């Protein structure tokens, strides 16, 4: 903070302190403005004109008062915030008139992610609206967006702020596919299921063709198979050379989910499911493994698999950081389907899910659709509830989610009764 205090003093007095004469002039200025005396020799030592020791508390307090603070402690506490205010004012002013300069200011003046993340989001959204590919490429090649600086919750927050803007303006993201960090920060964190038939799906297809990263290829292929499922096309089992330990837990759950989408073979499901449960039994991030798997079970109306998944995993104790709020909401949704399948009325559960649960932007429309199915069957198949479902399904515009999908949800699946029995049998 001493360096920052020196800079503030020089900014206020209007000249650099480099000589004995400068210190004499500054001594007089401080006396006039603060009515407090500090000798020019003390100032010489403070500014390094001559060699000296660490300044005293009294010296620091006088100098802090000169630049507008009560004392040095207040300067240390308040200065970073006030400095960022000034910088942010400059950035916001330039976002409209000179966005390229706004980015330069961010890069030069703001160091910590906490200081620049939100204002960078504002700049990116403005550039997306303007479709300014040149500056966007500069941003997504910048170390500002190196994922190593983010924790997972920050990455999700970033994706959930920028992702919806991309969808709303129909921005062609494939133009950013060769940047260093767009895939890692936006494509991987904001799963835009609504756009699988358009922008997001096109990006996934292109990435699967050009990427050398095996996890990116696996992730893209999982999304493309989900797209096939939603369009009533054949779902193909995905092969990967990655071991389970090399795959991110959430991606591994998504990978296992593709087997639910593409298999009616009880033997295949049984083997995959048992291997999956054995794998996660010794893992810490159990909810990370489970939540895309649970999503696939709900989507595919595989209630038998949903029953046994929850039965086998109720003993797990799971932590709940920000990014797992959606996991818990999805698990509550899965429990509601199970309760309704058992013949129970779930008015209270539906209300809690609608009012208390947190569904991220990229999955919110699907979650709302699933809730409408619960409401339809919980209301003895009311016309109003079916009409609500049809409106939501029409907005998503996937052939798989037709009217019959809702009406026959709890009657679907020749494996519904058999799978629960078979999967609970002890292994021989």
Coordinates of C-alpha atoms in Angstrom, one line a residue:
X1 CA 0.0 0.0 0.0
X2 CA 3.0 2.4 0.4
X3 CA 3.5 2.4 -3.4
X4 CA -0.2 3.3 -3.8
X5 CA 0.0 6.0 -1.2
X6 CA 3.0 7.5 -3.0
X7 CA 1.2 7.5 -6.3
X8 CA -1.8 9.2 -4.7
X9 CA 0.3 11.9 -3.3
X10 CA 2.0 12.6 -6.6
X11 CA -1.3 12.6 -8.4
X12 CA -2.7 15.2 -6.0
X13 CA 0.3 17.5 -5.8
X14 CA 0.7 17.3 -9.6
X15 CA 4.4 16.4 -9.9
X16 CA 6.8 13.5 -9.3
X17 CA 8.8 13.6 -6.1
X18 CA 12.4 13.0 -7.2
X19 CA 14.6 15.6 -5.4
X20 CA 15.2 17.5 -2.2
X21 CA 13.6 20.5 -3.8
X22 CA 10.4 18.5 -4.6
X23 CA 10.2 17.4 -1.0
X24 CA 10.6 21.0 0.3
X25 CA 7.7 22.1 -1.9
X26 CA 5.5 19.2 -0.8
X27 CA 6.3 19.9 2.9
X28 CA 4.7 23.4 2.4
X29 CA 1.7 22.0 0.5
X30 CA 0.9 19.5 3.2
X31 CA 1.2 22.1 5.9
X32 CA -1.2 24.4 4.1
X33 CA -3.8 21.8 3.3
X34 CA -3.8 19.7 6.5
X35 CA -2.4 22.1 9.1
X36 CA 0.0 19.3 10.0
X37 CA 3.8 19.4 9.8
X38 CA 6.0 16.8 8.2
X39 CA 9.6 17.6 7.5
X40 CA 11.1 17.5 4.0
X41 CA 13.8 15.1 5.3
X42 CA 11.0 12.6 6.3
X43 CA 9.6 13.0 2.8
X44 CA 13.0 12.4 1.2
X45 CA 13.2 9.1 3.0
X46 CA 9.6 8.2 2.2
X47 CA 10.0 8.8 -1.5
X48 CA 13.4 7.1 -1.7
X49 CA 15.3 10.3 -2.5
X50 CA 17.7 9.2 0.2
X51 CA 18.0 5.9 2.0
X52 CA 15.7 5.5 5.0
X53 CA 13.7 3.2 7.3
X54 CA 10.1 2.2 7.3
X55 CA 7.9 5.4 7.9
X56 CA 6.4 5.9 11.3
X57 CA 2.7 5.6 12.0
X58 CA 2.5 9.4 12.4
X59 CA 4.0 10.0 9.0
X60 CA 1.6 7.6 7.3
X61 CA -1.4 9.2 9.0
X62 CA -0.4 12.7 7.9
X63 CA 0.2 11.6 4.3
X64 CA -3.1 9.6 4.2
X65 CA -4.9 12.7 5.5
X66 CA -3.3 14.8 2.7
X67 CA -4.9 12.5 0.1
X68 CA -8.3 12.6 1.7
X69 CA -8.4 9.9 4.4
X70 CA -8.7 10.1 8.2
X71 CA -5.6 8.0 8.7
X72 CA -3.5 5.3 7.1
X73 CA -5.8 2.4 8.3
X74 CA -8.7 4.0 6.5
X75 CA -6.6 4.5 3.4
X76 CA -5.7 0.8 3.3
X77 CA -9.3 -0.2 3.8
X78 CA -11.0 2.2 1.4
X79 CA -8.5 3.0 -1.3
X80 CA -8.8 -0.3 -3.4
X81 CA -12.6 0.2 -3.6
X82 CA -12.4 3.9 -4.5
X83 CA -9.6 3.2 -7.0
X84 CA -11.8 0.5 -8.7
X85 CA -14.7 3.0 -8.8
X86 CA -12.5 5.4 -10.8
X87 CA -11.4 2.7 -13.1
X88 CA -14.9 1.3 -13.6
X89 CA -16.1 4.8 -14.5
X90 CA -13.5 4.9 -17.2
X91 CA -14.4 1.4 -18.4
X92 CA -18.2 2.1 -18.5
X93 CA -17.6 5.3 -20.4
X94 CA -15.5 3.5 -23.0
X95 CA -17.8 0.4 -23.4
X96 CA -20.1 2.5 -25.6
X97 CA -17.7 4.9 -27.3
X98 CA -14.5 2.8 -27.5
X99 CA -14.9 -0.9 -26.4
X100 CA -11.4 -1.7 -27.5
X101 CA -10.0 0.8 -25.1
X102 CA -12.4 -0.5 -22.4
X103 CA -10.7 -3.9 -22.7
X104 CA -7.3 -2.3 -22.6
X105 CA -8.2 -0.5 -19.3
X106 CA -9.4 -3.8 -17.8
X107 CA -6.2 -5.6 -18.8
X108 CA -3.9 -2.9 -17.5
X109 CA -5.7 -1.7 -14.3
X110 CA -7.6 -4.7 -12.9
X111 CA -5.8 -7.7 -11.6
X112 CA -8.1 -9.9 -9.6
X113 CA -11.0 -11.8 -11.1
X114 CA -13.3 -10.4 -8.5
X115 CA -12.5 -6.9 -9.6
X116 CA -13.1 -7.3 -13.3
X117 CA -15.5 -10.3 -13.9
X118 CA -18.8 -8.4 -13.8
X119 CA -17.7 -5.4 -15.8
X120 CA -16.1 -7.8 -18.4
X121 CA -19.4 -9.6 -18.7
X122 CA -21.1 -6.2 -19.5
X123 CA -18.5 -5.5 -22.2
X124 CA -18.9 -9.0 -23.7
X125 CA -22.7 -8.7 -23.8
X126 CA -22.4 -5.3 -25.5
X127 CA -20.0 -6.8 -28.1
X128 CA -22.3 -9.8 -28.7
X129 CA -25.2 -7.4 -29.5
X130 CA -23.0 -5.5 -31.9
X131 CA -21.6 -8.8 -33.2
X132 CA -18.0 -7.3 -32.9
X133 CA -16.1 -10.5 -33.6
X134 CA -12.7 -8.8 -33.7
X135 CA -12.8 -7.5 -30.1
X136 CA -14.5 -10.7 -28.9
X137 CA -11.7 -12.7 -30.3
X138 CA -9.2 -10.5 -28.4
X139 CA -11.2 -11.0 -25.2
X140 CA -11.4 -14.8 -25.5
X141 CA -7.7 -15.1 -26.3
X142 CA -6.9 -12.9 -23.3
X143 CA -5.5 -14.3 -20.0
X144 CA -8.4 -12.5 -18.3
X145 CA -10.5 -15.6 -19.2
X146 CA -7.9 -18.3 -18.5
X147 CA -10.1 -20.9 -16.7
X148 CA -7.3 -21.5 -14.2
X149 CA -8.3 -18.2 -12.6
X150 CA -11.9 -19.3 -12.0
X151 CA -13.3 -21.7 -9.5
X152 CA -16.2 -23.8 -10.8
X153 CA -19.0 -21.6 -9.4
X154 CA -17.4 -18.5 -11.0
X155 CA -17.2 -20.3 -14.3
X156 CA -20.9 -21.3 -14.1
X157 CA -21.8 -17.7 -13.1
X158 CA -19.9 -16.3 -16.1
X159 CA -21.6 -18.8 -18.5
X160 CA -25.0 -18.1 -17.1
X161 CA -24.6 -14.3 -17.7
X162 CA -23.1 -14.4 -21.2
X163 CA -24.9 -17.6 -22.5
X164 CA -28.5 -16.2 -22.6
X165 CA -27.3 -13.1 -24.5
X166 CA -25.8 -15.3 -27.2
X167 CA -29.1 -17.2 -27.5
X168 CA -31.3 -14.1 -27.6
X169 CA -29.4 -12.4 -30.4
X170 CA -28.7 -15.6 -32.4
X171 CA -25.0 -14.9 -32.3
X172 CA -22.8 -17.3 -34.5
X173 CA -20.5 -18.7 -31.9
X174 CA -18.6 -20.9 -34.3
X175 CA -16.6 -17.7 -35.3
X176 CA -15.1 -17.9 -31.8
X177 CA -14.4 -21.7 -31.8
X178 CA -10.6 -21.2 -32.5
X179 CA -10.0 -18.8 -29.6
X180 CA -8.2 -20.1 -26.6
X181 CA -11.0 -19.8 -24.0
X182 CA -14.5 -19.5 -25.5
X183 CA -15.0 -23.3 -25.5
X184 CA -13.7 -23.7 -21.9
X185 CA -15.6 -20.7 -20.5
X186 CA -18.9 -20.4 -22.3
X187 CA -19.6 -23.6 -24.3
X188 CA -18.6 -25.9 -21.5
X189 CA -20.4 -24.0 -18.7
X190 CA -23.6 -22.8 -20.4
X191 CA -25.4 -25.9 -21.8
X192 CA -27.9 -24.3 -24.1
X193 CA -30.3 -27.2 -24.7
X194 CA -32.8 -24.9 -26.3
X195 CA -30.4 -24.3 -29.2
X196 CA -29.3 -27.8 -29.9
X197 CA -31.0 -27.6 -33.3
X198 CA -29.3 -24.3 -34.1
X199 CA -26.3 -22.4 -32.8
X200 CA -25.2 -24.6 -29.9
X201 CA -25.7 -27.8 -31.8
X202 CA -23.7 -26.5 -34.7
X203 CA -20.8 -25.5 -32.4
X204 CA -20.9 -29.0 -30.8
X205 CA -20.7 -30.7 -34.2
X206 CA -17.8 -28.5 -35.4
X207 CA -15.9 -28.9 -32.1
X208 CA -16.2 -32.7 -32.2
X209 CA -14.6 -32.5 -35.7
X210 CA -11.7 -30.2 -35.0
X211 CA -10.8 -30.6 -31.3
X212 CA -7.8 -32.5 -30.1
X213 CA -9.0 -32.5 -26.5
X214 CA -10.6 -35.9 -25.7
X215 CA -12.9 -34.5 -23.0
X216 CA -14.2 -31.8 -25.4
X217 CA -14.8 -34.5 -28.1
X218 CA -16.7 -36.7 -25.6
X219 CA -18.7 -33.7 -24.3
X220 CA -19.6 -32.6 -27.8
X221 CA -20.6 -36.2 -28.8
X222 CA -22.8 -36.5 -25.7
X223 CA -24.6 -33.3 -26.7
X224 CA -25.1 -34.5 -30.3
X225 CA -26.6 -37.8 -29.1
X226 CA -29.0 -35.8 -26.8
X227 CA -29.9 -33.8 -29.9
X228 CA -30.6 -37.1 -31.7
X229 CA -32.9 -38.3 -28.9
X230 CA -34.9 -35.0 -28.8
X231 CA -35.3 -35.2 -32.6
X232 CA -36.5 -38.9 -32.6
X233 CA -33.3 -40.0 -34.3
X234 CA -31.2 -43.0 -33.4
X235 CA -28.9 -42.6 -30.4
X236 CA -25.5 -44.2 -30.9
X237 CA -23.4 -45.5 -28.0
X238 CA -20.3 -43.3 -27.6
X239 CA -16.8 -44.8 -27.4
X240 CA -13.9 -43.0 -25.7
X241 CA -10.3 -43.8 -24.9
X242 CA -10.6 -41.9 -21.6
X243 CA -10.7 -43.8 -18.3
X244 CA -13.3 -42.9 -15.7
X245 CA -10.7 -41.1 -13.6
X246 CA -9.8 -38.9 -16.6
X247 CA -13.3 -37.7 -17.1
X248 CA -14.8 -34.8 -15.2
X249 CA -17.6 -36.2 -12.9
X250 CA -20.4 -34.1 -14.5
X251 CA -19.3 -35.2 -17.9
X252 CA -19.1 -38.8 -16.8
X253 CA -22.7 -38.7 -15.6
X254 CA -23.7 -37.2 -19.0
X255 CA -21.8 -40.0 -20.7
X256 CA -23.6 -42.6 -18.7
X257 CA -26.9 -40.8 -19.5
X258 CA -26.4 -41.5 -23.2
X259 CA -26.6 -45.2 -22.5
X260 CA -30.1 -44.6 -21.1
X261 CA -31.1 -42.7 -24.2
X262 CA -29.8 -45.3 -26.6
X263 CA -30.6 -48.6 -25.0
X264 CA -33.7 -50.7 -24.3
X265 CA -31.5 -53.7 -23.7
X266 CA -31.9 -54.6 -20.1
X267 CA -28.6 -56.4 -20.0
X268 CA -26.6 -53.4 -21.2
X269 CA -28.4 -51.1 -18.8
X270 CA -27.9 -53.4 -15.9
X271 CA -24.1 -53.8 -16.5
X272 CA -23.6 -50.0 -17.1
X273 CA -25.7 -49.0 -14.1
X274 CA -23.9 -51.4 -11.7
X275 CA -20.5 -50.3 -12.9
X276 CA -21.6 -46.7 -12.5
X277 CA -22.8 -47.1 -8.9
X278 CA -19.6 -49.0 -8.0
X279 CA -17.5 -46.2 -9.4
X280 CA -19.2 -43.3 -7.6
X281 CA -19.5 -45.2 -4.2
X282 CA -15.9 -44.2 -3.4
X283 CA -16.0 -40.7 -4.9
X284 CA -16.4 -37.4 -3.0
X285 CA -18.3 -35.4 -5.7
X286 CA -21.3 -37.9 -5.9
X287 CA -23.9 -35.3 -6.9
X288 CA -21.7 -34.2 -9.8
X289 CA -21.7 -37.8 -11.1
X290 CA -25.5 -38.2 -10.6
X291 CA -27.2 -35.1 -11.8
X292 CA -26.9 -35.5 -15.6
X293 CA -27.6 -39.2 -15.1
X294 CA -30.8 -38.3 -13.3
X295 CA -31.7 -35.7 -16.0
X296 CA -31.4 -38.5 -18.6
X297 CA -33.6 -40.8 -16.6
X298 CA -36.3 -38.2 -16.2
X299 CA -36.1 -37.2 -19.9
X300 CA -36.3 -40.8 -21.1
X301 CA -39.2 -41.6 -18.7
X302 CA -37.1 -44.4 -17.2
X303 CA -38.8 -44.4 -13.8
X304 CA -37.5 -47.8 -12.9
X305 CA -34.0 -46.6 -13.2
X306 CA -34.9 -43.4 -11.3
X307 CA -36.4 -45.5 -8.5
X308 CA -33.3 -47.6 -8.0
X309 CA -30.9 -44.6 -8.4
X310 CA -32.4 -42.8 -5.5
X311 CA -32.7 -46.0 -3.4
X312 CA -29.0 -46.8 -3.9
X313 CA -27.8 -43.2 -3.3
X314 CA -29.8 -42.0 -0.3
X315 CA -27.0 -42.9 2.0
X316 CA -24.6 -40.4 0.4
X317 CA -23.9 -37.2 2.2
X318 CA -23.2 -34.4 -0.3
X319 CA -21.9 -30.9 0.1
X320 CA -23.8 -28.0 -1.4
X321 CA -21.7 -25.2 -3.0
X322 CA -23.4 -22.6 -5.3
X323 CA -23.0 -24.6 -8.5
X324 CA -24.8 -27.6 -7.0
X325 CA -28.0 -25.8 -6.2
X326 CA -29.2 -27.0 -9.6
X327 CA -28.2 -30.6 -8.7
X328 CA -30.4 -30.5 -5.6
X329 CA -33.3 -29.0 -7.5
X330 CA -33.1 -31.7 -10.1
X331 CA -32.9 -34.4 -7.4
X332 CA -36.1 -33.0 -5.8
X333 CA -37.8 -33.1 -9.2
X334 CA -36.7 -36.7 -9.6
X335 CA -38.1 -37.6 -6.1
X336 CA -41.4 -35.9 -7.1
X337 CA -41.7 -38.2 -10.2
X338 CA -41.1 -41.2 -8.0
X339 CA -43.7 -40.2 -5.4
X340 CA -46.3 -39.6 -8.1
X341 CA -45.4 -43.0 -9.7
X342 CA -46.2 -44.6 -6.4
X343 CA -49.7 -43.1 -6.5
X344 CA -49.1 -40.3 -4.0
X345 CA -50.5 -36.7 -4.5
X346 CA -47.7 -34.2 -4.6
X347 CA -49.3 -30.8 -4.4
X348 CA -46.9 -29.7 -1.7
X349 CA -43.8 -31.0 -3.4
X350 CA -44.7 -29.3 -6.7
X351 CA -45.3 -26.0 -5.0
X352 CA -41.9 -26.3 -3.2
X353 CA -40.1 -27.1 -6.4
X354 CA -41.7 -24.2 -8.2
X355 CA -41.0 -21.6 -5.4
X356 CA -37.8 -22.8 -3.7
X357 CA -35.8 -24.7 -6.3
X358 CA -33.1 -23.2 -8.4
X359 CA -32.8 -24.2 -12.1
X360 CA -30.0 -22.6 -14.1
X361 CA -30.8 -20.7 -17.2
X362 CA -29.6 -23.4 -19.6
X363 CA -31.9 -26.1 -18.1
X364 CA -34.7 -23.9 -16.9
X365 CA -37.1 -24.5 -19.8
X366 CA -36.7 -28.3 -19.5
X367 CA -37.2 -28.2 -15.8
X368 CA -40.4 -26.2 -16.2
X369 CA -41.6 -28.7 -18.8
X370 CA -41.0 -31.6 -16.4
X371 CA -42.9 -29.7 -13.7
X372 CA -45.8 -29.2 -16.1
X373 CA -45.9 -33.0 -16.6
X374 CA -46.1 -33.5 -12.8
X375 CA -48.9 -31.0 -12.6
X376 CA -50.8 -32.7 -15.4
X377 CA -50.8 -36.1 -13.8
X378 CA -51.2 -34.8 -10.3
X379 CA -54.4 -33.0 -11.3
X380 CA -56.0 -36.1 -12.8
X381 CA -55.0 -35.1 -16.3
X382 CA -56.6 -31.7 -16.5
X383 CA -57.0 -29.8 -19.8
X384 CA -55.5 -26.6 -18.4
X385 CA -52.3 -28.4 -17.3
X386 CA -52.0 -30.2 -20.7
X387 CA -52.4 -26.9 -22.5
X388 CA -49.6 -25.5 -20.4
X389 CA -47.4 -28.4 -21.3
X390 CA -48.1 -28.0 -25.0
X391 CA -47.1 -24.4 -24.9
X392 CA -43.8 -25.2 -23.2
X393 CA -43.1 -28.1 -25.6
X394 CA -43.9 -25.9 -28.6
X395 CA -41.4 -23.3 -27.5
X396 CA -38.7 -26.0 -27.1
X397 CA -39.7 -27.4 -30.5
X398 CA -38.3 -31.0 -30.3
X399 CA -40.4 -33.8 -31.9
X400 CA -39.7 -36.1 -29.0
X401 CA -41.6 -33.8 -26.6
X402 CA -44.9 -34.2 -28.3
X403 CA -48.4 -34.4 -26.6
X404 CA -48.2 -38.1 -26.1
X405 CA -44.9 -37.7 -24.2
X406 CA -46.8 -36.0 -21.5
X407 CA -50.0 -38.0 -21.6
X408 CA -48.3 -41.4 -21.5
X409 CA -45.3 -40.4 -19.3
X410 CA -46.1 -42.8 -16.4
X411 CA -47.3 -45.6 -18.7
X412 CA -44.2 -45.6 -20.9
X413 CA -41.5 -48.1 -21.2
X414 CA -41.7 -51.9 -21.4
X415 CA -38.8 -52.0 -19.0
X416 CA -40.5 -49.9 -16.3
X417 CA -41.4 -52.8 -14.0
X418 CA -38.7 -55.2 -15.1
X419 CA -35.7 -52.9 -14.7
X420 CA -36.4 -52.2 -11.1
X421 CA -36.6 -55.9 -10.3
X422 CA -33.6 -56.8 -12.3
X423 CA -31.3 -54.1 -11.1
X424 CA -32.0 -54.8 -7.5
X425 CA -31.0 -58.5 -7.8
X426 CA -27.7 -59.3 -6.1
X427 CA -24.8 -59.9 -8.4
X428 CA -23.9 -63.6 -8.7

